[in-house]
Amino acid sequence: MPRFAIVALSAALLAHAVPSAAQAPIDTTWKRGGVCYEVFVRSFFDSDGDGIGDFNGLTQKLDYINDGSPASTRSLGAKCIWLMPVAASPSYHGYDTKNYYRVNPEYGTAVDFKRMVAEAHRRGIKVLVDLVLNHASTEHPFFKEAARDTLSPHRNWFRWSATKPDIKGPWGQEVWHKSPYRDEYYYGIFWSGMPDLNYDNPAVRAEANKVGKYWLKEMGVDGFRLDAVPYLVEEGTTLAGTAGTHSVLHDFAESVRATAPGAYTVGEVWDSIDIILPYYPDQLDGYFAFALSDALMDAVRTGSASKLLAPYLRMQQAMPAVRWSPFQRNHDQTRTVTALGGDIAKARLSAQLLLTLPGLPFVYYGEELGMTGDKPDERLRTPMHWTRSKAAGFTTAAPWEPLQPDSLTANVAAQANDKASMLNLYRKLIHLRSSNAALAAGELVPVDASNDAVTAFLRRDGANVVLVVANLGTTPLSGVTVSSNQGAVPIGRFATRDLLGGAAGAELDASADGTLREYVPIATLAPLQAYVLELKAIRR
Ligand code: CA
């Protein structure tokens, strides 16, 4: 069906349902100032006492993520959740799919899943599911069939070789694996349990689009996080970022847009900005900005602000901010607090910066509590800490994976009513980001600070301006000045108010030409503290 026909049809349906509406409302407003929350269902909340988190458990905890009241600061206020894989899989993490059309029975039923999606929508939470298209599981029936029988109709869905090709993966790993069924080899870039799908085969490309449609239409999700997208198509010895890979992504994204206008796709390209940029503008909607994550964590860890803003400015120049996603850490990386040497003050500062800089940020569950965790991977994905009680209120049984040792302090019950807690800092920052126009959508304008330990930047949306100044060092700094290019702020005089609730900053006189000239916003910058100063014009 041509695109215009679909648009005309949905407009007609909508006109019938809501007579006053002039056109189909495609709700993409959540991205403006929105924050996404990454959830590992297995570790979030166990509703049925088997030690494994599940869909009904997540449903019970949705109010924690967003209770649907914009003014409420009793919930985090995230506008979307990304669920790590929920499809059937033989592995605890789910990144090797056994059936793309079934939910993992350990997490519940399709009905449970759909109820969870409906309850999320009722609260204004979009639901993104992890979609693992690069590879399947060796337990997938098509792989088993193709491996056993060279005449199988699914034989060409995977890549086979009679002899072992002399090719290693990007980390020096084996990528051709001995078949357990026949004297031959199959290709799988990550692991022998994850045979790559063969996207040179048009049937595989069509199947990927069909899987996408199924989750959008049947399961009601709002989009996808796409795993490991650089590796979709191999060309000779080039295993990543090939023209074929870009073509598959383009087709998949087109199919998603045609199926569900307003759906959102974000891809994992774990690489530098140079490598990520060719995945824009006509493929997925967004990509995780690993370079920004590294810059943020390095700046806070080392106490040097000098390399923080450049990669942000580069992404801003290349693409609208809703199309790239900064974060602190994800499920594959040492958790934030652990990566920062257990320093909670640094983790707070890191959150303050992440959530006041531009982009569409993602927060990994438990980060808002200061949860710790280091490799191996299972220890990065441990059960959420809800209460001080046994198993931290995650389950009434033995949890599938032991808790972190900090569960007595880094838990929701201990922090929910403590105004100074990490949890309430996140709640405040996430709500500020969606309610303040400058923080939601303002341009990032860099400001020079007179000390290397200090980062300063403006977020400016027309007349709405916020100045963020942060001391990344561990000692107080007095008399630090900040200076901008001409016209960085509107012409005028401004009072400054700390949106995080601290004391007001100094008055700013930019009445000549909208320039900050050796302005001292805060007389003494406390160590490891950000100031989020809203500029309010003073009228005479
Ligand atoms: Ca369970």
JSON list of C-alpha atoms in Angstrom, two decimals, residues 332-517:
[
{"chain": "A", "resi": 332, "resn": "ASP", "atom": "CA", "xyz": [27.52, -4.47, 29.51]},
{"chain": "A", "resi": 333, "resn": "GLN", "atom": "CA", "xyz": [29.62, -2.09, 31.59]},
{"chain": "A", "resi": 334, "resn": "THR", "atom": "CA", "xyz": [30.86, -1.73, 35.15]},
{"chain": "A", "resi": 335, "resn": "ARG", "atom": "CA", "xyz": [28.15, 0.16, 37.02]},
{"chain": "A", "resi": 336, "resn": "THR", "atom": "CA", "xyz": [28.59, 3.92, 37.46]},
{"chain": "A", "resi": 337, "resn": "VAL", "atom": "CA", "xyz": [29.37, 4.00, 41.18]},
{"chain": "A", "resi": 338, "resn": "THR", "atom": "CA", "xyz": [31.86, 1.14, 40.85]},
{"chain": "A", "resi": 339, "resn": "ALA", "atom": "CA", "xyz": [33.50, 2.75, 37.80]},
{"chain": "A", "resi": 340, "resn": "LEU", "atom": "CA", "xyz": [33.87, 5.92, 39.89]},
{"chain": "A", "resi": 341, "resn": "GLY", "atom": "CA", "xyz": [35.71, 4.11, 42.67]},
{"chain": "A", "resi": 342, "resn": "GLY", "atom": "CA", "xyz": [32.66, 3.82, 44.92]},
{"chain": "A", "resi": 343, "resn": "ASP", "atom": "CA", "xyz": [32.46, 7.61, 45.22]},
{"chain": "A", "resi": 344, "resn": "ILE", "atom": "CA", "xyz": [28.77, 8.51, 45.59]},
{"chain": "A", "resi": 345, "resn": "ALA", "atom": "CA", "xyz": [29.50, 12.24, 45.29]},
{"chain": "A", "resi": 346, "resn": "LYS", "atom": "CA", "xyz": [31.07, 11.63, 41.88]},
{"chain": "A", "resi": 347, "resn": "ALA", "atom": "CA", "xyz": [28.12, 9.48, 40.82]},
{"chain": "A", "resi": 348, "resn": "ARG", "atom": "CA", "xyz": [25.75, 12.30, 41.83]},
{"chain": "A", "resi": 349, "resn": "LEU", "atom": "CA", "xyz": [27.77, 14.79, 39.79]},
{"chain": "A", "resi": 350, "resn": "SER", "atom": "CA", "xyz": [27.78, 12.43, 36.81]},
{"chain": "A", "resi": 351, "resn": "ALA", "atom": "CA", "xyz": [23.98, 12.24, 36.96]},
{"chain": "A", "resi": 352, "resn": "GLN", "atom": "CA", "xyz": [23.72, 16.02, 37.24]},
{"chain": "A", "resi": 353, "resn": "LEU", "atom": "CA", "xyz": [25.77, 16.41, 34.07]},
{"chain": "A", "resi": 354, "resn": "LEU", "atom": "CA", "xyz": [24.10, 13.61, 32.08]},
{"chain": "A", "resi": 355, "resn": "LEU", "atom": "CA", "xyz": [20.65, 15.02, 32.82]},
{"chain": "A", "resi": 356, "resn": "THR", "atom": "CA", "xyz": [21.46, 18.67, 32.09]},
{"chain": "A", "resi": 357, "resn": "LEU", "atom": "CA", "xyz": [23.45, 18.09, 28.89]},
{"chain": "A", "resi": 358, "resn": "PRO", "atom": "CA", "xyz": [21.53, 17.53, 25.61]},
{"chain": "A", "resi": 359, "resn": "GLY", "atom": "CA", "xyz": [20.53, 14.26, 23.94]},
{"chain": "A", "resi": 360, "resn": "LEU", "atom": "CA", "xyz": [17.91, 11.64, 24.77]},
{"chain": "A", "resi": 361, "resn": "PRO", "atom": "CA", "xyz": [19.50, 10.11, 27.87]},
{"chain": "A", "resi": 362, "resn": "PHE", "atom": "CA", "xyz": [19.16, 6.54, 29.11]},
{"chain": "A", "resi": 363, "resn": "VAL", "atom": "CA", "xyz": [19.44, 5.56, 32.77]},
{"chain": "A", "resi": 364, "resn": "TYR", "atom": "CA", "xyz": [20.26, 1.95, 33.68]},
{"chain": "A", "resi": 365, "resn": "TYR", "atom": "CA", "xyz": [18.00, 0.55, 36.44]},
{"chain": "A", "resi": 366, "resn": "GLY", "atom": "CA", "xyz": [19.56, 0.92, 39.87]},
{"chain": "A", "resi": 367, "resn": "GLU", "atom": "CA", "xyz": [21.84, 3.77, 38.81]},
{"chain": "A", "resi": 368, "resn": "GLU", "atom": "CA", "xyz": [19.39, 6.09, 40.53]},
{"chain": "A", "resi": 369, "resn": "LEU", "atom": "CA", "xyz": [20.06, 4.25, 43.80]},
{"chain": "A", "resi": 370, "resn": "GLY", "atom": "CA", "xyz": [23.82, 4.19, 43.37]},
{"chain": "A", "resi": 371, "resn": "MET", "atom": "CA", "xyz": [23.84, 0.41, 42.96]},
{"chain": "A", "resi": 372, "resn": "THR", "atom": "CA", "xyz": [27.29, -1.13, 42.48]},
{"chain": "A", "resi": 373, "resn": "GLY", "atom": "CA", "xyz": [28.39, -3.95, 40.19]},
{"chain": "A", "resi": 374, "resn": "ASP", "atom": "CA", "xyz": [31.39, -5.17, 38.24]},
{"chain": "A", "resi": 375, "resn": "LYS", "atom": "CA", "xyz": [32.09, -7.93, 35.74]},
{"chain": "A", "resi": 376, "resn": "PRO", "atom": "CA", "xyz": [31.30, -10.74, 35.11]},
{"chain": "A", "resi": 377, "resn": "ASP", "atom": "CA", "xyz": [28.12, -9.66, 33.31]},
{"chain": "A", "resi": 378, "resn": "GLU", "atom": "CA", "xyz": [25.73, -11.35, 35.74]},
{"chain": "A", "resi": 379, "resn": "ARG", "atom": "CA", "xyz": [27.06, -9.05, 38.45]},
{"chain": "A", "resi": 380, "resn": "LEU", "atom": "CA", "xyz": [26.18, -5.96, 36.35]},
{"chain": "A", "resi": 381, "resn": "ARG", "atom": "CA", "xyz": [22.58, -7.18, 36.14]},
{"chain": "A", "resi": 382, "resn": "THR", "atom": "CA", "xyz": [21.75, -8.16, 39.72]},
{"chain": "A", "resi": 383, "resn": "PRO", "atom": "CA", "xyz": [18.27, -7.82, 41.25]},
{"chain": "A", "resi": 384, "resn": "MET", "atom": "CA", "xyz": [16.90, -4.35, 41.97]},
{"chain": "A", "resi": 385, "resn": "HIS", "atom": "CA", "xyz": [16.98, -3.26, 45.60]},
{"chain": "A", "resi": 386, "resn": "TRP", "atom": "CA", "xyz": [13.49, -2.27, 46.75]},
{"chain": "A", "resi": 387, "resn": "THR", "atom": "CA", "xyz": [13.60, -2.60, 50.53]},
{"chain": "A", "resi": 388, "resn": "ARG", "atom": "CA", "xyz": [15.92, -3.42, 53.43]},
{"chain": "A", "resi": 389, "resn": "SER", "atom": "CA", "xyz": [14.32, -6.82, 53.92]},
{"chain": "A", "resi": 390, "resn": "LYS", "atom": "CA", "xyz": [15.53, -10.23, 52.79]},
{"chain": "A", "resi": 391, "resn": "ALA", "atom": "CA", "xyz": [16.38, -10.33, 49.08]},
{"chain": "A", "resi": 392, "resn": "ALA", "atom": "CA", "xyz": [15.86, -6.55, 49.15]},
{"chain": "A", "resi": 393, "resn": "GLY", "atom": "CA", "xyz": [12.15, -7.00, 48.52]},
{"chain": "A", "resi": 394, "resn": "PHE", "atom": "CA", "xyz": [12.90, -8.23, 45.00]},
{"chain": "A", "resi": 395, "resn": "THR", "atom": "CA", "xyz": [11.51, -11.71, 45.66]},
{"chain": "A", "resi": 396, "resn": "THR", "atom": "CA", "xyz": [10.11, -13.84, 48.47]},
{"chain": "A", "resi": 397, "resn": "ALA", "atom": "CA", "xyz": [12.27, -16.73, 47.23]},
{"chain": "A", "resi": 398, "resn": "ALA", "atom": "CA", "xyz": [15.99, -17.01, 46.60]},
{"chain": "A", "resi": 399, "resn": "PRO", "atom": "CA", "xyz": [16.85, -14.44, 43.91]},
{"chain": "A", "resi": 400, "resn": "TRP", "atom": "CA", "xyz": [18.11, -15.83, 40.58]},
{"chain": "A", "resi": 401, "resn": "GLU", "atom": "CA", "xyz": [21.41, -14.05, 41.24]},
{"chain": "A", "resi": 402, "resn": "PRO", "atom": "CA", "xyz": [22.75, -12.93, 44.64]},
{"chain": "A", "resi": 403, "resn": "LEU", "atom": "CA", "xyz": [22.29, -9.27, 45.51]},
{"chain": "A", "resi": 404, "resn": "GLN", "atom": "CA", "xyz": [25.02, -6.66, 45.72]},
{"chain": "A", "resi": 405, "resn": "PRO", "atom": "CA", "xyz": [26.47, -6.11, 49.19]},
{"chain": "A", "resi": 406, "resn": "ASP", "atom": "CA", "xyz": [25.17, -2.53, 49.29]},
{"chain": "A", "resi": 407, "resn": "SER", "atom": "CA", "xyz": [21.49, -3.53, 49.21]},
{"chain": "A", "resi": 408, "resn": "LEU", "atom": "CA", "xyz": [20.92, -2.29, 52.77]},
{"chain": "A", "resi": 409, "resn": "THR", "atom": "CA", "xyz": [21.69, 1.32, 51.83]},
{"chain": "A", "resi": 410, "resn": "ALA", "atom": "CA", "xyz": [21.23, 1.52, 48.07]},
{"chain": "A", "resi": 411, "resn": "ASN", "atom": "CA", "xyz": [17.54, 0.66, 48.07]},
{"chain": "A", "resi": 412, "resn": "VAL", "atom": "CA", "xyz": [14.30, 2.43, 47.25]},
{"chain": "A", "resi": 413, "resn": "ALA", "atom": "CA", "xyz": [12.79, 2.26, 50.75]},
{"chain": "A", "resi": 414, "resn": "ALA", "atom": "CA", "xyz": [15.85, 3.83, 52.36]},
{"chain": "A", "resi": 415, "resn": "GLN", "atom": "CA", "xyz": [16.02, 6.64, 49.81]},
{"chain": "A", "resi": 416, "resn": "ALA", "atom": "CA", "xyz": [12.43, 7.42, 48.84]},
{"chain": "A", "resi": 417, "resn": "ASN", "atom": "CA", "xyz": [11.76, 9.84, 51.70]},
{"chain": "A", "resi": 418, "resn": "ASP", "atom": "CA", "xyz": [15.26, 11.19, 52.12]},
{"chain": "A", "resi": 419, "resn": "LYS", "atom": "CA", "xyz": [15.38, 14.52, 50.31]},
{"chain": "A", "resi": 420, "resn": "ALA", "atom": "CA", "xyz": [19.16, 14.31, 50.01]},
{"chain": "A", "resi": 421, "resn": "SER", "atom": "CA", "xyz": [19.19, 10.81, 48.52]},
{"chain": "A", "resi": 422, "resn": "MET", "atom": "CA", "xyz": [20.49, 9.81, 45.10]},
{"chain": "A", "resi": 423, "resn": "LEU", "atom": "CA", "xyz": [17.00, 8.64, 44.17]},
{"chain": "A", "resi": 424, "resn": "ASN", "atom": "CA", "xyz": [15.48, 12.03, 44.89]},
{"chain": "A", "resi": 425, "resn": "LEU", "atom": "CA", "xyz": [18.27, 13.74, 42.96]},
{"chain": "A", "resi": 426, "resn": "TYR", "atom": "CA", "xyz": [17.34, 11.64, 39.91]},
{"chain": "A", "resi": 427, "resn": "ARG", "atom": "CA", "xyz": [13.64, 12.33, 40.39]},
{"chain": "A", "resi": 428, "resn": "LYS", "atom": "CA", "xyz": [14.33, 16.06, 40.57]},
{"chain": "A", "resi": 429, "resn": "LEU", "atom": "CA", "xyz": [16.66, 16.10, 37.57]},
{"chain": "A", "resi": 430, "resn": "ILE", "atom": "CA", "xyz": [14.39, 14.00, 35.34]},
{"chain": "A", "resi": 431, "resn": "HIS", "atom": "CA", "xyz": [11.36, 16.16, 36.13]},
{"chain": "A", "resi": 432, "resn": "LEU", "atom": "CA", "xyz": [13.37, 19.36, 35.61]},
{"chain": "A", "resi": 433, "resn": "ARG", "atom": "CA", "xyz": [14.56, 18.09, 32.26]},
{"chain": "A", "resi": 434, "resn": "SER", "atom": "CA", "xyz": [11.03, 17.60, 30.98]},
{"chain": "A", "resi": 435, "resn": "SER", "atom": "CA", "xyz": [9.50, 20.75, 32.50]},
{"chain": "A", "resi": 436, "resn": "ASN", "atom": "CA", "xyz": [12.21, 23.32, 31.80]},
{"chain": "A", "resi": 437, "resn": "ALA", "atom": "CA", "xyz": [12.29, 24.38, 28.14]},
{"chain": "A", "resi": 438, "resn": "ALA", "atom": "CA", "xyz": [16.02, 25.10, 28.11]},
{"chain": "A", "resi": 439, "resn": "LEU", "atom": "CA", "xyz": [16.95, 21.74, 29.63]},
{"chain": "A", "resi": 440, "resn": "ALA", "atom": "CA", "xyz": [14.41, 19.89, 27.50]},
{"chain": "A", "resi": 441, "resn": "ALA", "atom": "CA", "xyz": [15.40, 21.15, 24.10]},
{"chain": "A", "resi": 442, "resn": "GLY", "atom": "CA", "xyz": [17.86, 24.02, 24.45]},
{"chain": "A", "resi": 443, "resn": "GLU", "atom": "CA", "xyz": [20.95, 24.31, 22.32]},
{"chain": "A", "resi": 444, "resn": "LEU", "atom": "CA", "xyz": [24.20, 23.45, 24.07]},
{"chain": "A", "resi": 445, "resn": "VAL", "atom": "CA", "xyz": [26.41, 26.55, 24.14]},
{"chain": "A", "resi": 446, "resn": "PRO", "atom": "CA", "xyz": [29.89, 26.03, 25.61]},
{"chain": "A", "resi": 447, "resn": "VAL", "atom": "CA", "xyz": [31.26, 28.54, 28.09]},
{"chain": "A", "resi": 448, "resn": "ASP", "atom": "CA", "xyz": [34.95, 28.90, 29.01]},
{"chain": "A", "resi": 449, "resn": "ALA", "atom": "CA", "xyz": [35.78, 28.47, 32.67]},
{"chain": "A", "resi": 450, "resn": "SER", "atom": "CA", "xyz": [38.97, 29.80, 34.22]},
{"chain": "A", "resi": 451, "resn": "ASN", "atom": "CA", "xyz": [39.78, 26.48, 35.89]},
{"chain": "A", "resi": 452, "resn": "ASP", "atom": "CA", "xyz": [40.27, 23.10, 34.19]},
{"chain": "A", "resi": 453, "resn": "ALA", "atom": "CA", "xyz": [38.29, 21.37, 36.93]},
{"chain": "A", "resi": 454, "resn": "VAL", "atom": "CA", "xyz": [35.20, 23.40, 36.06]},
{"chain": "A", "resi": 455, "resn": "THR", "atom": "CA", "xyz": [32.80, 22.74, 33.22]},
{"chain": "A", "resi": 456, "resn": "ALA", "atom": "CA", "xyz": [30.33, 25.45, 32.25]},
{"chain": "A", "resi": 457, "resn": "PHE", "atom": "CA", "xyz": [27.71, 25.45, 29.55]},
{"chain": "A", "resi": 458, "resn": "LEU", "atom": "CA", "xyz": [24.47, 27.12, 28.61]},
{"chain": "A", "resi": 459, "resn": "ARG", "atom": "CA", "xyz": [21.31, 25.40, 27.47]},
{"chain": "A", "resi": 460, "resn": "ARG", "atom": "CA", "xyz": [19.37, 27.95, 25.49]},
{"chain": "A", "resi": 461, "resn": "ASP", "atom": "CA", "xyz": [15.92, 27.71, 23.98]},
{"chain": "A", "resi": 462, "resn": "GLY", "atom": "CA", "xyz": [15.13, 31.22, 22.76]},
{"chain": "A", "resi": 463, "resn": "ALA", "atom": "CA", "xyz": [14.66, 33.43, 25.81]},
{"chain": "A", "resi": 464, "resn": "ASN", "atom": "CA", "xyz": [14.87, 30.43, 28.15]},
{"chain": "A", "resi": 465, "resn": "VAL", "atom": "CA", "xyz": [18.42, 30.04, 29.38]},
{"chain": "A", "resi": 466, "resn": "VAL", "atom": "CA", "xyz": [20.04, 27.82, 31.96]},
{"chain": "A", "resi": 467, "resn": "LEU", "atom": "CA", "xyz": [23.71, 28.08, 32.92]},
{"chain": "A", "resi": 468, "resn": "VAL", "atom": "CA", "xyz": [25.25, 24.91, 34.32]},
{"chain": "A", "resi": 469, "resn": "VAL", "atom": "CA", "xyz": [28.49, 25.27, 36.23]},
{"chain": "A", "resi": 470, "resn": "ALA", "atom": "CA", "xyz": [30.12, 22.25, 37.86]},
{"chain": "A", "resi": 471, "resn": "ASN", "atom": "CA", "xyz": [33.23, 21.73, 39.91]},
{"chain": "A", "resi": 472, "resn": "LEU", "atom": "CA", "xyz": [34.60, 18.32, 38.96]},
{"chain": "A", "resi": 473, "resn": "GLY", "atom": "CA", "xyz": [37.43, 18.63, 41.48]},
{"chain": "A", "resi": 474, "resn": "THR", "atom": "CA", "xyz": [37.55, 17.48, 45.08]},
{"chain": "A", "resi": 475, "resn": "THR", "atom": "CA", "xyz": [38.42, 20.86, 46.61]},
{"chain": "A", "resi": 476, "resn": "PRO", "atom": "CA", "xyz": [36.32, 24.04, 46.82]},
{"chain": "A", "resi": 477, "resn": "LEU", "atom": "CA", "xyz": [37.15, 26.63, 44.15]},
{"chain": "A", "resi": 478, "resn": "SER", "atom": "CA", "xyz": [36.69, 30.37, 44.70]},
{"chain": "A", "resi": 479, "resn": "GLY", "atom": "CA", "xyz": [36.45, 33.14, 42.13]},
{"chain": "A", "resi": 480, "resn": "VAL", "atom": "CA", "xyz": [36.17, 30.89, 39.07]},
{"chain": "A", "resi": 481, "resn": "THR", "atom": "CA", "xyz": [35.11, 33.02, 36.11]},
{"chain": "A", "resi": 482, "resn": "VAL", "atom": "CA", "xyz": [33.16, 31.98, 33.04]},
{"chain": "A", "resi": 483, "resn": "SER", "atom": "CA", "xyz": [33.24, 33.71, 29.64]},
{"chain": "A", "resi": 484, "resn": "SER", "atom": "CA", "xyz": [31.26, 33.16, 26.46]},
{"chain": "A", "resi": 485, "resn": "ASN", "atom": "CA", "xyz": [31.18, 34.17, 22.84]},
{"chain": "A", "resi": 486, "resn": "GLN", "atom": "CA", "xyz": [29.21, 37.26, 21.96]},
{"chain": "A", "resi": 487, "resn": "GLY", "atom": "CA", "xyz": [25.45, 36.84, 22.03]},
{"chain": "A", "resi": 488, "resn": "ALA", "atom": "CA", "xyz": [25.51, 33.56, 23.99]},
{"chain": "A", "resi": 489, "resn": "VAL", "atom": "CA", "xyz": [22.66, 34.86, 26.16]},
{"chain": "A", "resi": 490, "resn": "PRO", "atom": "CA", "xyz": [19.94, 37.42, 25.40]},
{"chain": "A", "resi": 491, "resn": "ILE", "atom": "CA", "xyz": [20.90, 41.05, 25.96]},
{"chain": "A", "resi": 492, "resn": "GLY", "atom": "CA", "xyz": [19.93, 42.08, 29.46]},
{"chain": "A", "resi": 493, "resn": "ARG", "atom": "CA", "xyz": [20.51, 41.73, 33.16]},
{"chain": "A", "resi": 494, "resn": "PHE", "atom": "CA", "xyz": [19.58, 38.51, 34.91]},
{"chain": "A", "resi": 495, "resn": "ALA", "atom": "CA", "xyz": [18.99, 37.15, 38.35]},
{"chain": "A", "resi": 496, "resn": "THR", "atom": "CA", "xyz": [20.03, 33.52, 38.71]},
{"chain": "A", "resi": 497, "resn": "ARG", "atom": "CA", "xyz": [18.18, 30.79, 40.56]},
{"chain": "A", "resi": 498, "resn": "ASP", "atom": "CA", "xyz": [19.58, 27.31, 41.25]},
{"chain": "A", "resi": 499, "resn": "LEU", "atom": "CA", "xyz": [17.01, 24.83, 39.96]},
{"chain": "A", "resi": 500, "resn": "LEU", "atom": "CA", "xyz": [18.56, 22.16, 42.20]},
{"chain": "A", "resi": 501, "resn": "GLY", "atom": "CA", "xyz": [17.56, 24.22, 45.22]},
{"chain": "A", "resi": 502, "resn": "GLY", "atom": "CA", "xyz": [20.91, 25.75, 46.18]},
{"chain": "A", "resi": 503, "resn": "ALA", "atom": "CA", "xyz": [21.51, 29.42, 46.93]},
{"chain": "A", "resi": 504, "resn": "ALA", "atom": "CA", "xyz": [20.98, 31.94, 44.14]},
{"chain": "A", "resi": 505, "resn": "GLY", "atom": "CA", "xyz": [23.97, 32.76, 41.96]},
{"chain": "A", "resi": 506, "resn": "ALA", "atom": "CA", "xyz": [25.34, 36.23, 41.32]},
{"chain": "A", "resi": 507, "resn": "GLU", "atom": "CA", "xyz": [23.43, 38.65, 39.13]},
{"chain": "A", "resi": 508, "resn": "LEU", "atom": "CA", "xyz": [24.59, 38.58, 35.50]},
{"chain": "A", "resi": 509, "resn": "ASP", "atom": "CA", "xyz": [24.99, 41.77, 33.51]},
{"chain": "A", "resi": 510, "resn": "ALA", "atom": "CA", "xyz": [24.92, 40.97, 29.79]},
{"chain": "A", "resi": 511, "resn": "SER", "atom": "CA", "xyz": [23.25, 44.24, 28.87]},
{"chain": "A", "resi": 512, "resn": "ALA", "atom": "CA", "xyz": [25.92, 45.27, 26.36]},
{"chain": "A", "resi": 513, "resn": "ASP", "atom": "CA", "xyz": [25.82, 42.39, 23.89]},
{"chain": "A", "resi": 514, "resn": "GLY", "atom": "CA", "xyz": [24.65, 39.19, 25.57]},
{"chain": "A", "resi": 515, "resn": "THR", "atom": "CA", "xyz": [28.13, 38.06, 26.48]},
{"chain": "A", "resi": 516, "resn": "LEU", "atom": "CA", "xyz": [29.49, 36.53, 29.69]},
{"chain": "A", "resi": 517, "resn": "ARG", "atom": "CA", "xyz": [32.71, 38.38, 30.54]}
]
